[in-house]
Short mmCIF file of C-alpha atoms in Angstrom, two decimals:
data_model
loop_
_atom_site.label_atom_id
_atom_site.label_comp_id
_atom_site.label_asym_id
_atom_site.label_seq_id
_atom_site.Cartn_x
_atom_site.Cartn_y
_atom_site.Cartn_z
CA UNK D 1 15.75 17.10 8.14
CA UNK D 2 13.71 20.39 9.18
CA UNK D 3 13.51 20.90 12.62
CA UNK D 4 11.59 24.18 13.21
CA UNK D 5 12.88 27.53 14.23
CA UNK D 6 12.32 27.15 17.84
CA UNK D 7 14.25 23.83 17.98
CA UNK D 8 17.10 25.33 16.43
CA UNK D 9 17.11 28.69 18.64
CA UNK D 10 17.36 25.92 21.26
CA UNK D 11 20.02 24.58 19.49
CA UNK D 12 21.62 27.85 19.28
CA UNK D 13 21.44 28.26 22.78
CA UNK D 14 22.93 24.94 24.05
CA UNK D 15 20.00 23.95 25.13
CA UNK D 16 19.89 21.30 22.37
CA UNK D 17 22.18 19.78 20.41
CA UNK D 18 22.01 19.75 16.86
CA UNK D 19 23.21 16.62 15.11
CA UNK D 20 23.08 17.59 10.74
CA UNK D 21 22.49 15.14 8.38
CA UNK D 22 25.93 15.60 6.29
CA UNK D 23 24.93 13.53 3.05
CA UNK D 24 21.75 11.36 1.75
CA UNK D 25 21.08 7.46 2.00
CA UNK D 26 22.96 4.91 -0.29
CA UNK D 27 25.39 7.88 -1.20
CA UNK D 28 22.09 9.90 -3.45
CA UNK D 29 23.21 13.36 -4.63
CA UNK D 30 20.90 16.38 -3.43
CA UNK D 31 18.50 17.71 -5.80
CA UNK D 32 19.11 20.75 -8.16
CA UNK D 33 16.63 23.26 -7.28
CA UNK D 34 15.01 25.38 -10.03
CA UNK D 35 12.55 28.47 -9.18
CA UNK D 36 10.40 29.14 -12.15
CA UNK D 37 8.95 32.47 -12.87
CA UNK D 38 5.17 32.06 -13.80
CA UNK D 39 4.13 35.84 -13.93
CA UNK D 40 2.65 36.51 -17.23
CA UNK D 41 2.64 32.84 -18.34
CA UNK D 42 -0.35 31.31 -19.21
CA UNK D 43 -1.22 28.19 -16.79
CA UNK D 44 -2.97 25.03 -17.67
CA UNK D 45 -4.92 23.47 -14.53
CA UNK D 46 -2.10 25.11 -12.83
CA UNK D 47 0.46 23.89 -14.69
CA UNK D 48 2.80 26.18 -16.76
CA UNK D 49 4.38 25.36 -20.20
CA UNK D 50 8.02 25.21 -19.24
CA UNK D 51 7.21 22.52 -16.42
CA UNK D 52 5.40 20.50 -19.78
CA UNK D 53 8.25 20.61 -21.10
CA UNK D 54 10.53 19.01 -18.23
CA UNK D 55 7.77 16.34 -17.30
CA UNK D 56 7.86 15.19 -21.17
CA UNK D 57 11.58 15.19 -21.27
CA UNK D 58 11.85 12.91 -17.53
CA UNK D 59 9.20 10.23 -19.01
CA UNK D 60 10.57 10.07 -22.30
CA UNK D 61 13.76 9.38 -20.48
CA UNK D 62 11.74 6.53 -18.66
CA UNK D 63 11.44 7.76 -14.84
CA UNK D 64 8.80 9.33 -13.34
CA UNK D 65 7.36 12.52 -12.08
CA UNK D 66 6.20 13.78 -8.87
CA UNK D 67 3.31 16.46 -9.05
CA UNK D 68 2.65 18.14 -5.22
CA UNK D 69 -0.47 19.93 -5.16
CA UNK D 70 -1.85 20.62 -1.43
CA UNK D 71 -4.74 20.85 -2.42
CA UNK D 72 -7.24 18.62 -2.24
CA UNK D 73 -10.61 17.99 -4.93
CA UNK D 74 -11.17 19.24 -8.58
CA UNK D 75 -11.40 22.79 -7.96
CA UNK D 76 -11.13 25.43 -4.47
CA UNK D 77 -14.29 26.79 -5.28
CA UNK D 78 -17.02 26.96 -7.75
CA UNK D 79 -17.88 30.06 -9.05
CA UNK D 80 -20.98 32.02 -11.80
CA UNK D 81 -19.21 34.00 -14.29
CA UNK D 82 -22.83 36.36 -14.40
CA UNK D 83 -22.77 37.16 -11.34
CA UNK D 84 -19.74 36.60 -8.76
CA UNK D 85 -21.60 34.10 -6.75
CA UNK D 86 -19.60 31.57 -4.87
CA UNK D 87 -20.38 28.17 -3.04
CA UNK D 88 -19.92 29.05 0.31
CA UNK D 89 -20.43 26.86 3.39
CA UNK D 90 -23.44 27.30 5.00
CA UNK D 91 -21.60 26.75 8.71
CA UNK D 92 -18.60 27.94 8.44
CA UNK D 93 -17.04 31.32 6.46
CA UNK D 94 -15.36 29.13 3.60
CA UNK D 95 -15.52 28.39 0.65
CA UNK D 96 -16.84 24.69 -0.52
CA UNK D 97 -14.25 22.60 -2.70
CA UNK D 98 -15.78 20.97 -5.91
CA UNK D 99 -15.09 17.26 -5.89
CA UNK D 100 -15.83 16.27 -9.34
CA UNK D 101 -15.47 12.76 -9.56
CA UNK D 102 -17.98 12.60 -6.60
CA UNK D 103 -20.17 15.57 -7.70
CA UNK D 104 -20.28 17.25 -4.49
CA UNK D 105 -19.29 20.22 -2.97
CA UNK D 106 -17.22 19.52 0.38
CA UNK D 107 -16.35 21.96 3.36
CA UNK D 108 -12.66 20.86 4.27
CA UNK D 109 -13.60 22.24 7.35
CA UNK D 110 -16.80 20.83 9.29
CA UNK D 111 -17.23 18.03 6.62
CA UNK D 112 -20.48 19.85 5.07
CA UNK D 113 -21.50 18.32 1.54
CA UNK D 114 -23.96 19.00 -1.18
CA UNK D 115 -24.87 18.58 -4.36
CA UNK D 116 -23.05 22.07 -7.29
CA UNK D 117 -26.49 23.41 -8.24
CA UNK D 118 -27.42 22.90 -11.94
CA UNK D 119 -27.90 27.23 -11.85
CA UNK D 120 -26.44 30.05 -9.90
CA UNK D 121 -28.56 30.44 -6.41
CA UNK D 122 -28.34 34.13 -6.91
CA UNK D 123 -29.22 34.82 -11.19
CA UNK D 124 -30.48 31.92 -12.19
CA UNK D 125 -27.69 31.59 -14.91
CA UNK D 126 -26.16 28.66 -15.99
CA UNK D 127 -22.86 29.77 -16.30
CA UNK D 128 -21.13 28.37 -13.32
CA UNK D 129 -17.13 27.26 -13.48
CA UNK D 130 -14.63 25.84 -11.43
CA UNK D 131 -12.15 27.69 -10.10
CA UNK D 132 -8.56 27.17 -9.31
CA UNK D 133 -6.98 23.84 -8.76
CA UNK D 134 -7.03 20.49 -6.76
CA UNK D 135 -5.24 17.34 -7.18
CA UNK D 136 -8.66 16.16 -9.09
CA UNK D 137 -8.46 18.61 -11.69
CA UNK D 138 -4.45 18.05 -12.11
CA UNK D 139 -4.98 14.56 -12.84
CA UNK D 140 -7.22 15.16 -15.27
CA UNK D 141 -5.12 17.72 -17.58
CA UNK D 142 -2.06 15.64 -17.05
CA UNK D 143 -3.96 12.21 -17.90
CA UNK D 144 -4.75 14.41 -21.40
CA UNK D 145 -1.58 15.78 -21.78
CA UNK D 146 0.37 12.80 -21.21
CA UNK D 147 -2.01 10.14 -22.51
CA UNK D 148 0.82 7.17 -22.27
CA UNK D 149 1.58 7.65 -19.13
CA UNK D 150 -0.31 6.13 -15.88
CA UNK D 151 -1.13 9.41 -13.51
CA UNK D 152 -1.66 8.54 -10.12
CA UNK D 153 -3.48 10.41 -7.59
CA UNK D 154 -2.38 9.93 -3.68
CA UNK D 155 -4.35 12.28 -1.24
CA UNK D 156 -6.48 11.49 1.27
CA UNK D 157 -9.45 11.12 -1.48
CA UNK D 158 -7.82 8.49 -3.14
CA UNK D 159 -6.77 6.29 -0.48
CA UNK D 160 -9.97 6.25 2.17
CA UNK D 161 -10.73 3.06 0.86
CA UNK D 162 -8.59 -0.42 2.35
CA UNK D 163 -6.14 -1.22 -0.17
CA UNK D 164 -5.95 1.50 -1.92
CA UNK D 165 -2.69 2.87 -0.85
CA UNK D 166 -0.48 -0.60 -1.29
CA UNK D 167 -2.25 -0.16 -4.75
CA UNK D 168 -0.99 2.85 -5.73
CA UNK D 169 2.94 2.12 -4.25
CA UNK D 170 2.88 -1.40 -5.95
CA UNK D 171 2.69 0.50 -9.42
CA UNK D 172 4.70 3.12 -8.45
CA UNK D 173 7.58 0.82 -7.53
CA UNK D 174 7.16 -1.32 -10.37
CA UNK D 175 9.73 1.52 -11.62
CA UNK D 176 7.73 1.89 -15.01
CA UNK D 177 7.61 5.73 -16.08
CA UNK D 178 4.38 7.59 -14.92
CA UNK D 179 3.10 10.70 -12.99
CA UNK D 180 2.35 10.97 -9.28
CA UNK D 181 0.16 13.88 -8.06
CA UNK D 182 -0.85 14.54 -4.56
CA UNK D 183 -1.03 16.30 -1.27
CA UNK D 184 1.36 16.54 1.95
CA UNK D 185 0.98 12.16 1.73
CA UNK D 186 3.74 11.82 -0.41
CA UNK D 187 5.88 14.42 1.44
CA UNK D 188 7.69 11.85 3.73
CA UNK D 189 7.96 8.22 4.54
CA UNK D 190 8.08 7.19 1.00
CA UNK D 191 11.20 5.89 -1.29
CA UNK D 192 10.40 6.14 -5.11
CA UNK D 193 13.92 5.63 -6.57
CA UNK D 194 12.17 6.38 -9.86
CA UNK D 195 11.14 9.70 -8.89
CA UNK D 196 14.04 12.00 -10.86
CA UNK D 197 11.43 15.02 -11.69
CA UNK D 198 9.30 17.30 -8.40
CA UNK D 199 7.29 19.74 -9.82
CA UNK D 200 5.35 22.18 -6.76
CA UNK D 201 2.48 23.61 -8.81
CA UNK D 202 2.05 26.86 -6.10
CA UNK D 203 4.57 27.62 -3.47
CA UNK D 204 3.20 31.06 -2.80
CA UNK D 205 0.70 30.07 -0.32
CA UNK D 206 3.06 30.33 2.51
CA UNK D 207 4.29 33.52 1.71
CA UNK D 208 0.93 35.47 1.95
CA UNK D 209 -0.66 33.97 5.13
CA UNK D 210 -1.52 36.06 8.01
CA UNK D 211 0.40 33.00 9.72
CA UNK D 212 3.68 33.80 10.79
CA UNK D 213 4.52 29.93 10.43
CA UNK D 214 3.03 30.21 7.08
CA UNK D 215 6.44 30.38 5.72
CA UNK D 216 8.37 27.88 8.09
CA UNK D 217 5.66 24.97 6.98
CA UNK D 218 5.97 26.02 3.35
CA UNK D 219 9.65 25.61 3.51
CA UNK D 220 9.69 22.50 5.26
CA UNK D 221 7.42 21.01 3.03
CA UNK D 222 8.83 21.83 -0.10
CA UNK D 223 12.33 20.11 1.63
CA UNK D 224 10.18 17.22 2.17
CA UNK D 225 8.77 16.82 -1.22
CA UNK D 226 12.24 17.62 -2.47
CA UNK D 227 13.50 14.44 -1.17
CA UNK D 228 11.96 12.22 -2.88
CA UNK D 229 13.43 13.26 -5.96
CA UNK D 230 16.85 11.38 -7.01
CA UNK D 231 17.07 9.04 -4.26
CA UNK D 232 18.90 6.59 -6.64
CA UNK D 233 21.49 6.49 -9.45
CA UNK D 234 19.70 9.49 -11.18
CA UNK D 235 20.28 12.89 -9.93
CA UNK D 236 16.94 14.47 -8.95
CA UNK D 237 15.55 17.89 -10.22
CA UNK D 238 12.51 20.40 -8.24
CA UNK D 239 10.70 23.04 -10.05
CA UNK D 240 8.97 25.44 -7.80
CA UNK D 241 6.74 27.02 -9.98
CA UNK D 242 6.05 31.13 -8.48
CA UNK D 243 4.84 34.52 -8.85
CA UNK D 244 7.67 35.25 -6.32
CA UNK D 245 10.86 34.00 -7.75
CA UNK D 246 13.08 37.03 -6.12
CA UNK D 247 11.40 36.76 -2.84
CA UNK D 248 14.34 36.25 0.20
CA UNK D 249 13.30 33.45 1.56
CA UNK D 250 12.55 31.55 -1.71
CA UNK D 251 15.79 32.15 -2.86
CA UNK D 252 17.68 31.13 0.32
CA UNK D 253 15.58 27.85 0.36
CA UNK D 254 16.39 27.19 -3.37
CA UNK D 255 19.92 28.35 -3.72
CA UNK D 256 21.40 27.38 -0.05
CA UNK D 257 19.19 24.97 1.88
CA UNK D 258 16.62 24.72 5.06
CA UNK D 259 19.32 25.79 7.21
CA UNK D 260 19.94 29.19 5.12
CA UNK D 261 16.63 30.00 5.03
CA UNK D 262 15.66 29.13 8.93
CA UNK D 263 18.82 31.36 10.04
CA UNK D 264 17.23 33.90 7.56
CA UNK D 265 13.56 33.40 9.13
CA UNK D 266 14.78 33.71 12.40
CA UNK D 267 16.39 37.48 12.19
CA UNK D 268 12.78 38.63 10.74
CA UNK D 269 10.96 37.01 14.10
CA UNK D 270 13.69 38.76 16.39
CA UNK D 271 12.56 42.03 14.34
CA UNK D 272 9.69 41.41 14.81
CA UNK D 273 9.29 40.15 18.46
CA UNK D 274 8.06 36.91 17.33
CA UNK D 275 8.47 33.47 18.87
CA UNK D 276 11.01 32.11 19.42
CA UNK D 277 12.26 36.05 20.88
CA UNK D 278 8.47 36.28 22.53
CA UNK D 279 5.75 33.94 23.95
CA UNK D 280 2.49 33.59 23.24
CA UNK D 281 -0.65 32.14 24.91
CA UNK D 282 -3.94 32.12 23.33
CA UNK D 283 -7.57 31.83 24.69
CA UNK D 284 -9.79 30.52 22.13
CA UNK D 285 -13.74 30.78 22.46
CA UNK D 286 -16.74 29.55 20.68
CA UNK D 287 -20.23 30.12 20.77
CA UNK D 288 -23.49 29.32 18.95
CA UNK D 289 -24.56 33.49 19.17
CA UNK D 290 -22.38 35.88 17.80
CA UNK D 291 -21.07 38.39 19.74
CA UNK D 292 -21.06 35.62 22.99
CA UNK D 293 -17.20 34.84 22.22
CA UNK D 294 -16.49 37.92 22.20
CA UNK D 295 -18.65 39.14 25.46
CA UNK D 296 -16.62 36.56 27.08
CA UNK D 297 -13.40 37.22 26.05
CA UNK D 298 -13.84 40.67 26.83
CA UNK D 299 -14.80 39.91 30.29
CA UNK D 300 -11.38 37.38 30.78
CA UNK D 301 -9.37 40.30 29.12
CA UNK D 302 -10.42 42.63 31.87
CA UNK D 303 -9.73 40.20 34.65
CA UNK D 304 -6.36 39.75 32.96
CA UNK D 305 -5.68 43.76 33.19
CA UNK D 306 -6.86 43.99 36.73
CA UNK D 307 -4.97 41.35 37.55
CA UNK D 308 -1.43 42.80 36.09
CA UNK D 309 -1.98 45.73 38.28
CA UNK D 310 -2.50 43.74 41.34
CA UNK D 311 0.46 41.53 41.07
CA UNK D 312 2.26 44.33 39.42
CA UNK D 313 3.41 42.17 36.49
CA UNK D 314 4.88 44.24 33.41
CA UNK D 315 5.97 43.35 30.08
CA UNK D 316 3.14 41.21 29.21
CA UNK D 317 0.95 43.03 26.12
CA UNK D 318 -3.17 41.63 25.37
CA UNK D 319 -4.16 41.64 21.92
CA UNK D 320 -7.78 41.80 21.27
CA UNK D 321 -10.44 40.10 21.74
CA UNK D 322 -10.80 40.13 18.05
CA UNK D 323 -12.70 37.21 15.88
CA UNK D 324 -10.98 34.42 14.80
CA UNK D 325 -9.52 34.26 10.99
CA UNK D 326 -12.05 31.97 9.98
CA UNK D 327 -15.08 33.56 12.42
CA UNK D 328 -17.88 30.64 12.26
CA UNK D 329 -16.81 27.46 11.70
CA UNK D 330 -19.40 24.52 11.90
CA UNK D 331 -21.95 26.70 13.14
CA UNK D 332 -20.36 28.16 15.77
CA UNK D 333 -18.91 31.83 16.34
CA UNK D 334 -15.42 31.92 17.18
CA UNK D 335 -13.34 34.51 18.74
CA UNK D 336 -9.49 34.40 20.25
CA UNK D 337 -7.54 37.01 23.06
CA UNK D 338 -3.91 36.54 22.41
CA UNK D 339 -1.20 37.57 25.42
CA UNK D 340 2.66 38.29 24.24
CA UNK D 341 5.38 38.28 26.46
CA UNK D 342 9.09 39.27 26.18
CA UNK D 343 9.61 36.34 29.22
CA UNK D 344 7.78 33.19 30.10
CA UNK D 345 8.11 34.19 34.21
CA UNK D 346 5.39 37.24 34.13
CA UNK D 347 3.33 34.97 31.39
CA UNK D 348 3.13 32.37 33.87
CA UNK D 349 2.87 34.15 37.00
CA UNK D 350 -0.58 35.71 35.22
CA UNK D 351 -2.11 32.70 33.98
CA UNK D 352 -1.40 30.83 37.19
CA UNK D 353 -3.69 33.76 38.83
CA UNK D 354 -6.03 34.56 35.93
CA UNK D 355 -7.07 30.79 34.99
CA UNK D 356 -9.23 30.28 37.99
CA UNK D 357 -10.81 33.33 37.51
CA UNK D 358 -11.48 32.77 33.76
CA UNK D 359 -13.46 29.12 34.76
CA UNK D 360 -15.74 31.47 37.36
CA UNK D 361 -16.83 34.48 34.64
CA UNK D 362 -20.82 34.45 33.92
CA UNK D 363 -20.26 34.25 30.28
CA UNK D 364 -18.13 30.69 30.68
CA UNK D 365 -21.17 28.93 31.00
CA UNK D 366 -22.89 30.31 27.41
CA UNK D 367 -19.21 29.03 25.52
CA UNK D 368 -16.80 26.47 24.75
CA UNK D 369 -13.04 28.02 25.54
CA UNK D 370 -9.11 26.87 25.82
CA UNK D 371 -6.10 28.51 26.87
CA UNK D 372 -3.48 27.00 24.63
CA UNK D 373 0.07 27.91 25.68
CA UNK D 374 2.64 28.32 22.69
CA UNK D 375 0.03 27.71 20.34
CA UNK D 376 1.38 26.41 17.16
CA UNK D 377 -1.36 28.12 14.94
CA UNK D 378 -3.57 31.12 15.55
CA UNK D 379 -6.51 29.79 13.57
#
């Protein structure tokens, strides 16, 4: 199980009670958790040769392999080696994923698709690659590496159509050896007692993000896929395949367990005033001008201010406006104000005043906005 940090503070302080899960189903042994070093090696689709090695040696030895990629699609972007230019969404400020098998490039984000042009836009050249890796472009190199094996794809791709799923599990569970890639699908809910190998192709996502969950959901993730690894007779290996094999929290995850690493995640949010130690509230806004989300927020930020004086309310802090990570997203401009608090009272005690006021600004009319209380994201 991984509850998230705030559950467990709550746990911490009575105010739950936290029941542990001592030992796996049917008596299973945990899996062995390896963190392999990939700085300086050379990567194919992703894939490094030491992990080759390991996915050869669990088929020969007639079990099967579970590839987690969170990625979805051939390739993140497509890109001209002349020039630099990349497919970009037209409506929102992301890049388009190639889809190969469907020869389209697809915003993950407003749904956006088009046909890769046969030339860069920008030169003219022809030179234009793929770049990175999906789930797509996995299956493909592993199909050629390991042409004896069946690879099978599960993402959300793969399984739109009726059927498709029950598919896929009936020839996983036929227990035959093969290779399953895929996304956050195969993460829970699933028993493959044939599963003996997990290979994560990039856990380093999490620890760059300008989320401060980033690293909580990466964990808990990786736990998840984890489990489905040696849930029978055979003990159960992960490689976690990183440019980052010495970072902290890695290494607590790998070498100690969720609960290590949440007790470690936990001291860096009290350093660093983070929830669970603060509280947050976040007003979003959208607009089809840019600069409206903004104009708005700014007015709402200035009620907010005026407001803290006249109710004399201290140790509440407001953080922008500023535009939101991913500024236009299906056409629209999108800004965020975020409030911090030490305590939930003086939080409350201003949004209970400034919400009214907020619904009555000029500028509320010309947008789309939302106050989200503990937001879980601040995308």
């Amino acid at each position: 199980a991984t509850p998230s940090l705030e559950s467990l503070h709550n746990a911490h302080s009575g105010r739950y009670a936290l029941l542990k899960l001592t030992e796996r189903a049917g008596g299973a042994q945990p899996p062995r958790f390896l963190r392999l070093d990939i700085k300086s090696r050379p990567l194919d689709s992703g894939i490094s040769g030491p992990l080759q090695q390991a996915m050869a040696q669990t088929l020969a030895a007639g079990q099967q392999v579970l590839v987690f990629l969170n990625r979805r699609g051939f390739a993140p972007s497509m890109l001209c080696h002349d020039c630099g230019w990349i497919g970009q969404c037209p409506r929102c400020d992301a890049r388009m994923t190639l889809h190969q098998r469907h020869n389209e490039l697809r915003c993950h984000h407003c749904g956006h698709a088009e046909r890769p042009p046969h030339s860069c836009p920008d030169c003219a050249k022809l030179d234009l690659r793929p770049v990175g890796a999906g789930t797509e472009r996995a299956e493909e190199r592993l199909t050629t590496l390991f042409p004896d094996y069946p690879v099978l794809r599960i993402d959300r791709d793969s399984t739109s159509r009726k059927g498709s799923m029950e598919h896929l599990l009936t020839t996983i569970n036929r227990g035959e050896p093969c290779l399953l890639v895929g996304t956050q699908m195969l993460a829970k809910g699933h028993h493959f007692p044939r599963v003996t190998l997990v290979a994560i192709l990039d856990a380093d996502g999490g620890l760059f993000s300008a989320d401060f969950r980033a690293s909580e959901r990466m964990a808990q993730l990786i736990v998840q896929v984890a489990g489905r690894a040696g849930r029978a007779e055979e003990p159960g290996k992960v490689i976690i395949q990183t440019h980052l094999a010495d970072h902290p929290l890695l290494v607590q995850l790998a070498e100690q367990g969720y609960f290590a690493f949440a007790e470690q995640a936990l001291s860096e949010r009290r350093a660093a005033g983070l929830p669970p130690f603060s509280h947050l509230a976040l007003l979003r806004a959208e607009a089809t001008k840019p600069g409206q989300a903004e104009d708005f927020l700014d007015e709402a930020c200035s009620q907010a201010e005026q407001l803290m004086v006249q109710l004399d309310l201290t140790g509440v802090e407001l953080l922008g406006p500023v535009p939101a990570p991913m500024e236009r997203r299906a056409g629209r401009f999108r800004a965020q104000l975020l409030l911090q608090a030490n305590a939930r009272g003086p939080l409350h005690n201003l949004m209970n005043a400034w919400l009214p006021q907020v619904e009555t600004l000029p500028g509320s009319r010309s947008v789309r906005w939302s106050l989200d209380v503990d937001p879980i994201d601040l995308f």
